[in-house]
Short mmCIF file of C-alpha atoms in Angstrom, two decimals:
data_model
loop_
_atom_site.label_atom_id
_atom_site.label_comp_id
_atom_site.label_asym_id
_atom_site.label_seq_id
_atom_site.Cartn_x
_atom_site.Cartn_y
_atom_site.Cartn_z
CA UNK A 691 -6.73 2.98 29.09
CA UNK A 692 -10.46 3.12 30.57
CA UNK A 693 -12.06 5.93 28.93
CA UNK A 694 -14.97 7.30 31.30
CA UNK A 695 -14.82 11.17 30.73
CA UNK A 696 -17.21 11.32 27.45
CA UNK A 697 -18.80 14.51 28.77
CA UNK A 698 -15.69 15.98 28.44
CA UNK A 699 -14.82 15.09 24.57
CA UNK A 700 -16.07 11.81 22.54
CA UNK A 701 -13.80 9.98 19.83
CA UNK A 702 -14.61 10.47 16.50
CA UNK A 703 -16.79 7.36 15.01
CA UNK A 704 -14.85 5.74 11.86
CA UNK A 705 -18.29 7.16 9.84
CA UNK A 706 -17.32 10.71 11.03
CA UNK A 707 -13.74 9.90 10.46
CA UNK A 708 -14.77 8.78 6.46
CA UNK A 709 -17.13 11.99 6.02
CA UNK A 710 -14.44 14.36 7.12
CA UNK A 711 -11.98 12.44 4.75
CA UNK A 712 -14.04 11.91 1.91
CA UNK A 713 -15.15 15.76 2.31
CA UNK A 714 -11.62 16.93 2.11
CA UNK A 715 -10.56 14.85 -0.54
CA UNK A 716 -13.60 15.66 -2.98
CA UNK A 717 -14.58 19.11 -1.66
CA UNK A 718 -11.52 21.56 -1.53
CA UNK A 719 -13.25 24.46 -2.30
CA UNK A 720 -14.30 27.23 -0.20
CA UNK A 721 -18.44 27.38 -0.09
CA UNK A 722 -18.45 31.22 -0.84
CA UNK A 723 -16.32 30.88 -4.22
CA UNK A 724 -18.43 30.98 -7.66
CA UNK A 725 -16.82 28.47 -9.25
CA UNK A 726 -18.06 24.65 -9.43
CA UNK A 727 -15.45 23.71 -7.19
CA UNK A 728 -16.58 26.12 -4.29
CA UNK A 729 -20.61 25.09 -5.42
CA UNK A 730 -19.39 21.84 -4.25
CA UNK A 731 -18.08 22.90 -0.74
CA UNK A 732 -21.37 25.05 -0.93
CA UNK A 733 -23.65 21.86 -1.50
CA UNK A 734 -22.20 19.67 1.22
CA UNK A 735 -22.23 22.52 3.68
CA UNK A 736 -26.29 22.80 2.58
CA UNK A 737 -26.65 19.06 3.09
CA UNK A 738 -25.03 19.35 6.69
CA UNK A 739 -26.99 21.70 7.43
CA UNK A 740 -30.65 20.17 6.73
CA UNK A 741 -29.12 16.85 8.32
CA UNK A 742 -28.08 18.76 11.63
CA UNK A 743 -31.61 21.02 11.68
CA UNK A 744 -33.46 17.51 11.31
CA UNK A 745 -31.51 16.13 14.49
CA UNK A 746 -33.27 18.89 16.33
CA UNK A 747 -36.63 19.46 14.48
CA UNK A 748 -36.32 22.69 12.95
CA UNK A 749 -35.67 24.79 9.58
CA UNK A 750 -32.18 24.38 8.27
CA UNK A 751 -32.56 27.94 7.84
CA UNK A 752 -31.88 28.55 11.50
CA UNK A 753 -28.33 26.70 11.52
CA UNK A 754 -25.02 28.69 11.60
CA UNK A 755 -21.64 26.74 12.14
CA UNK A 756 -19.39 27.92 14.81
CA UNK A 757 -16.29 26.69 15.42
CA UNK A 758 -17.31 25.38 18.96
CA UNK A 759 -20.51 25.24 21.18
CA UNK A 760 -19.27 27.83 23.50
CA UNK A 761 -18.49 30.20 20.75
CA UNK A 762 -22.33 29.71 19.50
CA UNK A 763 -24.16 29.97 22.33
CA UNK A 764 -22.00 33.60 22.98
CA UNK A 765 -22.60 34.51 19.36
CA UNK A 766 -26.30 33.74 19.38
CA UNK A 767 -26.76 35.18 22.80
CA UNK A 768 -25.08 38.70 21.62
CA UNK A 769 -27.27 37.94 18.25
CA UNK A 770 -30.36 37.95 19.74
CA UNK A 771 -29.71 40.45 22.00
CA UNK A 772 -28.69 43.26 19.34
CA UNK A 773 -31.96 41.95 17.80
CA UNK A 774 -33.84 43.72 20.27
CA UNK A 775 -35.84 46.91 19.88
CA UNK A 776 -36.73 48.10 23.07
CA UNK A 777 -33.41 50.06 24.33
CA UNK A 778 -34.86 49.35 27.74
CA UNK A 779 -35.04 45.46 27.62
CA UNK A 780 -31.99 45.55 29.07
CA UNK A 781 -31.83 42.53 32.00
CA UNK A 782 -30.45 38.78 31.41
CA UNK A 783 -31.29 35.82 33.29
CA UNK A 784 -29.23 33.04 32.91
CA UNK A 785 -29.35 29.68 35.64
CA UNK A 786 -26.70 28.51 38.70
CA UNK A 787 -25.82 25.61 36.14
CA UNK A 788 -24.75 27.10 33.10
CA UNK A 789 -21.08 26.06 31.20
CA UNK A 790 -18.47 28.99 32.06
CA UNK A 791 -18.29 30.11 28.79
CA UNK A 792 -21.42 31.60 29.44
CA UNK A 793 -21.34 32.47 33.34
CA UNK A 794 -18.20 34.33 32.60
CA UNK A 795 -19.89 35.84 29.22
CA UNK A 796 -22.58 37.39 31.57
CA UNK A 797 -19.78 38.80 33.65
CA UNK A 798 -18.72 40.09 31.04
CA UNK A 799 -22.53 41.40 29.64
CA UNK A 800 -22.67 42.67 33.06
CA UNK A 801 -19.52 45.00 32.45
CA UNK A 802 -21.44 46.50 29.55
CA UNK A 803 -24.69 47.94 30.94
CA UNK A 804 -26.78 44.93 31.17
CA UNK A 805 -28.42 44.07 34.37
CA UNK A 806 -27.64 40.18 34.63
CA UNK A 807 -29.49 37.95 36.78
CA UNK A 808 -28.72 34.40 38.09
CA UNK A 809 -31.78 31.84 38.61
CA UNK A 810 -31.25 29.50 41.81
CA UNK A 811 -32.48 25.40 41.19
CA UNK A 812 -35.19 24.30 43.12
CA UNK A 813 -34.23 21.07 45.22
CA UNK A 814 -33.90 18.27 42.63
CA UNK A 815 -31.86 21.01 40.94
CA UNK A 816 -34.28 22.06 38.13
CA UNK A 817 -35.40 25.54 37.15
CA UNK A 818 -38.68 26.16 37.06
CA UNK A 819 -40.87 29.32 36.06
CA UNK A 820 -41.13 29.77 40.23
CA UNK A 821 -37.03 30.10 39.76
CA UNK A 822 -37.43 32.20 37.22
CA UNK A 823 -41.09 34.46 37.79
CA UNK A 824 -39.56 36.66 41.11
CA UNK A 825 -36.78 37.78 38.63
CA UNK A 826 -38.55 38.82 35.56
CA UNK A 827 -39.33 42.33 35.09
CA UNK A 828 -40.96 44.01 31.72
CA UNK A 829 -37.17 45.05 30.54
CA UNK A 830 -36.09 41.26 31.13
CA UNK A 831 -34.97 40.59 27.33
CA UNK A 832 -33.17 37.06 27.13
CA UNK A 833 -33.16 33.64 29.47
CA UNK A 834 -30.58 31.33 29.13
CA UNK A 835 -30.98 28.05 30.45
CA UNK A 836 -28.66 25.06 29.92
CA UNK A 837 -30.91 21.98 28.55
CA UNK A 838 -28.19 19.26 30.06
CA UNK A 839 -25.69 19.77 32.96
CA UNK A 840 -22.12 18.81 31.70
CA UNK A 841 -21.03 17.53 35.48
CA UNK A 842 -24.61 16.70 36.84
CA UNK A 843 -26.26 15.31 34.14
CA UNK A 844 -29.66 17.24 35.46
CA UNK A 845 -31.87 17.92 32.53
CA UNK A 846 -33.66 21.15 32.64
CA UNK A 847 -37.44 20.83 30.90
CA UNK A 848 -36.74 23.97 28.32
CA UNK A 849 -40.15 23.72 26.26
CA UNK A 850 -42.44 24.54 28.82
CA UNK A 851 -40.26 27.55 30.17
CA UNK A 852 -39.80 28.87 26.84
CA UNK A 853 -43.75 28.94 25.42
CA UNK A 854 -44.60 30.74 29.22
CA UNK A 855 -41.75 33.33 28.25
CA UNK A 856 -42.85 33.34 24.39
CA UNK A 857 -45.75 35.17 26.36
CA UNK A 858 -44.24 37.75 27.49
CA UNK A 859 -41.83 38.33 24.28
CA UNK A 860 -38.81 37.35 26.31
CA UNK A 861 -35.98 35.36 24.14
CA UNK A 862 -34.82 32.19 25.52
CA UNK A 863 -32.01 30.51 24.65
CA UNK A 864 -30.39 27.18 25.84
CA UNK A 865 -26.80 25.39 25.79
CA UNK A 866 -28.11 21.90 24.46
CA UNK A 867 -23.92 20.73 23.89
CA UNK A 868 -24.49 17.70 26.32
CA UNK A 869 -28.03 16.82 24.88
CA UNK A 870 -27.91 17.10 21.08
CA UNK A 871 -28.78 13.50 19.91
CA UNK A 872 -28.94 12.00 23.22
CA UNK A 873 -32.26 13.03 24.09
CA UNK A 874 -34.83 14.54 21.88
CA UNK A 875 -34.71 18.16 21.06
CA UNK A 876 -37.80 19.72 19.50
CA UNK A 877 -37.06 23.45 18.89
CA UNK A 878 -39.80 24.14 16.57
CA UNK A 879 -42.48 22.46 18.88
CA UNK A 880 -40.70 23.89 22.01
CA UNK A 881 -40.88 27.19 20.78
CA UNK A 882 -37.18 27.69 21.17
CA UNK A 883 -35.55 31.56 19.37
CA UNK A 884 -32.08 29.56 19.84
CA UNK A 885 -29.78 26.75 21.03
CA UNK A 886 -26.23 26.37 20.27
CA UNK A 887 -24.66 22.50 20.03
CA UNK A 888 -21.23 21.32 19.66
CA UNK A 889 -19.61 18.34 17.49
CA UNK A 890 -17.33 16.69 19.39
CA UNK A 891 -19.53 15.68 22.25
CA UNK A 892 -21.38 13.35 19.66
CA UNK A 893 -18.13 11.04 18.67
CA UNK A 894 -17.92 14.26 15.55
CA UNK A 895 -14.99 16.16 15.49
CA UNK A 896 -13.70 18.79 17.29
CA UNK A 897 -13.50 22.55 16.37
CA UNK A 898 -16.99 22.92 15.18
CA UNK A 899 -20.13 23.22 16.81
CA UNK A 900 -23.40 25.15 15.34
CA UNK A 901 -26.22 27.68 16.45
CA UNK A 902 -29.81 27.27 15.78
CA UNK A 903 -31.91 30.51 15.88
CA UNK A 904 -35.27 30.78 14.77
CA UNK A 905 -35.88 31.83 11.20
CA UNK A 906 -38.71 33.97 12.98
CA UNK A 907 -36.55 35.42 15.64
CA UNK A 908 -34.83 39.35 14.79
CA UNK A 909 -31.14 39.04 15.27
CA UNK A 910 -28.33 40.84 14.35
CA UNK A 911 -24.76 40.18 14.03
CA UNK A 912 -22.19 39.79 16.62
CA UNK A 913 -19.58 41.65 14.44
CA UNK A 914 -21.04 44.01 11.75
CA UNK A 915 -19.83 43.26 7.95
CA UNK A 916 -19.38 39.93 8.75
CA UNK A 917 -20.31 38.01 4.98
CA UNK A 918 -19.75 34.36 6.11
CA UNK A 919 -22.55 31.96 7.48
CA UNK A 920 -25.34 34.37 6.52
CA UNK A 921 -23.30 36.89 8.37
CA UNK A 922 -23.75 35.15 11.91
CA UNK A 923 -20.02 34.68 11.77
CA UNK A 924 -16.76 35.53 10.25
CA UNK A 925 -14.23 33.05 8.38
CA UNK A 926 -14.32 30.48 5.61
CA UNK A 927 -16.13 27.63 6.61
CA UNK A 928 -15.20 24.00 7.57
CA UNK A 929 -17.11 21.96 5.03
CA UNK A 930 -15.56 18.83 6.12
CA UNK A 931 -16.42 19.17 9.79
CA UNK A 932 -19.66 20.34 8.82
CA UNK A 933 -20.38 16.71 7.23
CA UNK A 934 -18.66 14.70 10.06
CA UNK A 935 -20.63 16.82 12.10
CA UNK A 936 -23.98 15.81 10.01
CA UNK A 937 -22.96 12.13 9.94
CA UNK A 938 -22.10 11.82 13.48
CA UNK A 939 -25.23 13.50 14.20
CA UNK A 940 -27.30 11.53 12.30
CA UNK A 941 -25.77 7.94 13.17
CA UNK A 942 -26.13 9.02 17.09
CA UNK A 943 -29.88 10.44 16.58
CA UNK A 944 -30.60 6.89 14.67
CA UNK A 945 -29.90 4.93 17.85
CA UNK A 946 -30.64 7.74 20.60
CA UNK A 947 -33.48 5.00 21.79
CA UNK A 948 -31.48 2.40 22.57
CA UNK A 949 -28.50 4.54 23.35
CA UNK A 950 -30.30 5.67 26.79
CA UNK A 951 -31.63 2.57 27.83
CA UNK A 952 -27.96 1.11 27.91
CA UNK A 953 -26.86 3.82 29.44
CA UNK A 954 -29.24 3.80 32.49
CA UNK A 955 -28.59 -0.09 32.43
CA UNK A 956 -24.72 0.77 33.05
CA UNK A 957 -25.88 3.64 35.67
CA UNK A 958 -27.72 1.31 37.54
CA UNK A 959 -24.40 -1.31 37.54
CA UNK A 960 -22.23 1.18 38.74
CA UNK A 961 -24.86 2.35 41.84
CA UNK A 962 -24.84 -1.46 42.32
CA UNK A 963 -21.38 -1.65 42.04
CA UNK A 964 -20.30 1.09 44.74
CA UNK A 965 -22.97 -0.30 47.47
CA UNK A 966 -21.75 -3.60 46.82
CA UNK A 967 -17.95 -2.55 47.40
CA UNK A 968 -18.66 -0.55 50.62
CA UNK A 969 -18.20 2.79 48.74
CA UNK A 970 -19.89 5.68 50.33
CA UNK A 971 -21.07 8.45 47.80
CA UNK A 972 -23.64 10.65 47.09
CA UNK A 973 -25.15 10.56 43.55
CA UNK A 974 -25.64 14.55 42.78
CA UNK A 975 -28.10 13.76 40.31
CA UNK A 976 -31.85 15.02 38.78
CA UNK A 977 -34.93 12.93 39.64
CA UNK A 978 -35.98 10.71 36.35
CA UNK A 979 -36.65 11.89 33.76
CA UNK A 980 -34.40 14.49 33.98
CA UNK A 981 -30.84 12.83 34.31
CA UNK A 982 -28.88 12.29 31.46
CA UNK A 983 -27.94 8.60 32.19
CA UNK A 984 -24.59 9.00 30.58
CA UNK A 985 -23.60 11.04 33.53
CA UNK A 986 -22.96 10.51 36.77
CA UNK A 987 -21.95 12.65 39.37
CA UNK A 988 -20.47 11.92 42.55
CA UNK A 989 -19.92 13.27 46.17
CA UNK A 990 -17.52 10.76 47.70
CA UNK A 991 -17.42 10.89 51.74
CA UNK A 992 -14.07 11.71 52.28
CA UNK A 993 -11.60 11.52 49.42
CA UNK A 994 -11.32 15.06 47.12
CA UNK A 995 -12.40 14.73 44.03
CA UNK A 996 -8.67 15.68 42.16
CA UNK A 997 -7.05 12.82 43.90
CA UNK A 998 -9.56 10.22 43.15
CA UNK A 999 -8.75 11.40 39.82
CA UNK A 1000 -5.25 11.02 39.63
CA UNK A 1001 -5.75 7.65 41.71
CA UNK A 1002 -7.55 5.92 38.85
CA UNK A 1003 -5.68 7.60 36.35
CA UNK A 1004 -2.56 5.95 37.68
CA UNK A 1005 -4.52 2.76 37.42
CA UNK A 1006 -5.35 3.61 33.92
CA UNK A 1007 -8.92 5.12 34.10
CA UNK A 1008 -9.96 8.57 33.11
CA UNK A 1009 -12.50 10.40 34.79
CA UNK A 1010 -13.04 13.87 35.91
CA UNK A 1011 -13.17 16.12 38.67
CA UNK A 1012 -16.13 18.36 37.33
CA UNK A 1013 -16.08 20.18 33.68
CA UNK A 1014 -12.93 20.02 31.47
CA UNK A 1015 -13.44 23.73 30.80
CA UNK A 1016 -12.34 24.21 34.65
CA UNK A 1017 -10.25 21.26 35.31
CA UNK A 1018 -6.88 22.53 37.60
CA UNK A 1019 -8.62 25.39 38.83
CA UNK A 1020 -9.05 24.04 42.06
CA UNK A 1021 -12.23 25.73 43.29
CA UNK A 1022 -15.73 24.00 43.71
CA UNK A 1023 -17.86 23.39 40.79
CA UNK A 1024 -20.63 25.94 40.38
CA UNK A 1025 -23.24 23.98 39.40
CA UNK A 1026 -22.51 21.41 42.26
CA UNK A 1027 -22.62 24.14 44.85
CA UNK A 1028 -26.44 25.39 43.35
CA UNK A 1029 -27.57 21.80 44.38
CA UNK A 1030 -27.15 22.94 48.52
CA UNK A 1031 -23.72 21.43 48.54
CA UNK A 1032 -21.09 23.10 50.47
CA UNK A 1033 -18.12 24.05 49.33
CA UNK A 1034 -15.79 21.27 50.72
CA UNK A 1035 -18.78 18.75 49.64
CA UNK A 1036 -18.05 20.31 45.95
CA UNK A 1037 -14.50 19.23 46.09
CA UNK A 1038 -14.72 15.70 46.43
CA UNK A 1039 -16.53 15.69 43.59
CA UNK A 1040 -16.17 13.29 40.54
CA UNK A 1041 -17.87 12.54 37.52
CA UNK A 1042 -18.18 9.52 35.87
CA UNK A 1043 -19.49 9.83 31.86
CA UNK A 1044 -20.54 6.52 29.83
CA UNK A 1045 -21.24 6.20 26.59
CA UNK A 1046 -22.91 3.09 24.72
CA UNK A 1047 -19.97 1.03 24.11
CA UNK A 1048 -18.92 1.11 27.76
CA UNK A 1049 -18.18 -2.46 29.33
CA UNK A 1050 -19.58 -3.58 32.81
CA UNK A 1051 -15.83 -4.27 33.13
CA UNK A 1052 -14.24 -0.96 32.95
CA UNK A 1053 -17.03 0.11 35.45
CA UNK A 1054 -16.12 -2.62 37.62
CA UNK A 1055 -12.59 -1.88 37.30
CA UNK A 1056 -13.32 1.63 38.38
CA UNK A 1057 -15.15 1.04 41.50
CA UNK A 1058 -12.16 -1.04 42.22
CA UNK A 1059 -9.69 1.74 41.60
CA UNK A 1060 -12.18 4.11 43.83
CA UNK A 1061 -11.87 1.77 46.67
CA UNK A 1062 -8.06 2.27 46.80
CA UNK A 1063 -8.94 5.90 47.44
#
């Protein structure tokens, strides 16, 4: 089968694959026991750490293992917030394009006495501090803004909005799953108090993911008592994730370079590609250099997304139809819909995802599968 849905989950390299073996095999323990067997664990899980806070330019200090991105990007959210002081600073901003775990989090923030706010994208679908200046007050306590789209691909430039909120001691957060090691990340330069970033999406495995928070940023836990993780999180953890984690992270961030330019080389085949077989679509896309060239996202003319889906997946192709987190629910995308589309424009959307290794071939074989649409 034609794998094209790498925004949705990557295989595991064969490195990862050996680290989370060889982990498992000669690290048993759990980190927290005081024997040598457990200081074992416990010195693997500190190497994974420093590898994974290099990846993104900050102090290993700041990195907490989750057991998926979604989970740390709710748990640092709620950390930061019970960080704050001022019982006023009370109001949450968060953008159109956000992952669901965290636009139905704020739903959910909303149901507990926080006034949540939703930031609109400008017309090449970015958020900029115009987005984001009409809707901050002096309670505003956290933004959360999503560094890479998961079904757009529209990268969102995080640094500069976070040093202009820095100024006026607002916390900023961002969802960098679909970025980590495929562009760079600089959270001590960007000024960042925390992203979360998940495993899986980077050919690691699945079921772990990690938060970064500033060492310099006042948190406090999402569940009091908790003793694991520096008490960011409960439950014994997954030391040989943790390395496949920190060797897929590292192999990926080694070749990140040369990783994008064959990925916009591929983008630009498969725009070639779709003119070239008389197929009419819409690229829903960021202007360069914000587009994640592993993604593209599609508006086809006339064909809804779901059954161009199922068409190529009879011919042995997988795509998507907009994030796995949402697939079957059979309502627009979100995030599509922010961009001025209409609803019924939404719905015959697709996205295509690439990574590295993907062949001209399967791309052609795609556009023909598309054409029997």
């Amino acid at each position: 089968m034609i794998y094209l849905d790498y925004a949705a989950t990557s295989p595991m390299s064969m490195n990862a694959i050996k680290a989370y073996a060889e982990a498992a095999e000669k690290a048993p323990g759990n980190s927290s026991s005081l024997h040598d067997i457990g200081g074992r664990a416990a010195e693997l899980l500190e190497a994974s750490r420093h590898a994974i806070a290099s990846c993104l330019g900050g102090d290993p200090k700041g990195i907490y293992f989750t057991g998926c991105g979604s989970e740390a990007s709710i748990l640092a959210i709620v950390s930061l917030l019970n960080g704050v002081a001022d019982p006023k600073k009370r109001e949450i901003i968060y953008s159109a394009m956000e992952h669901s775990s965290i636009t139905n989090f704020m739903a959910h923030l909303e149901g507990h006495g926080y006034i949540v706010k939703k930031a609109l994208p400008d017309g090449s679908g970015r958020i900029t501090s115009e987005q984001l200046s009409p809707l901050l007050t002096e309670n505003t306590a956290l933004v959360t803004i999503q560094h890479g789209n998961s079904e757009t691909g529209i990268v969102q430039d995080i640094g500069p909005l976070c040093h202009s909120l820095k100024e006026r001691g607002i916390l900023f957060h961002s969802d960098c799953v679909q970025t980590f090691c495929k562009i760079p990340i600089e959270v001590k330069e960007w000024n960042l108090d925390a992203v979360s970033i998940s495993a899986h999406k980077i050919c690691g495995p699945k079921g772990i993911g990690a938060a970064w928070i500033n060492p310099g940023t006042a948190w406090k836990p999402a569940l009091p008592g908790t003793t694991h993780e520096k008490g960011f999180r409960g439950g014994t953890a997954d030391v040989p994730g943790a390395c496949s984690f920190a060797v897929a992270a590292k192999e990926l961030s080694g070749s990140m370079s040369q990783n994008a330019s064959r990925l916009k080389e591929l983008r630009a085949y498969l725009k070639r590609q779709l003119r070239a077989a008389g197929i009419k679509a819409e690229f829903a896309e960021g202007e360069d250099p914000y587009q994640l060239p592993g993604i593209a996202g599609l508006i086809l003319e006339k064909t809804e997304g779901q059954y161009a889906l199922l068409t190529c997946n009879q011919r042995g192709i997988a795509i998507s139809a907009g994030s796995a987190c949402q697939a079957g629910m059979q309502k627009p995308s979100a995030a599509v819909v922010s961009l001025g589309y209409s609803d019924e424009e939404a719905l015959r959307f697709i996205r295509v995802s690439m990574a590295p290794s993907t062949a001209e071939a399967e791309l052609l074989a795609f556009t023909n599968a598309l054409s029997a649409c």
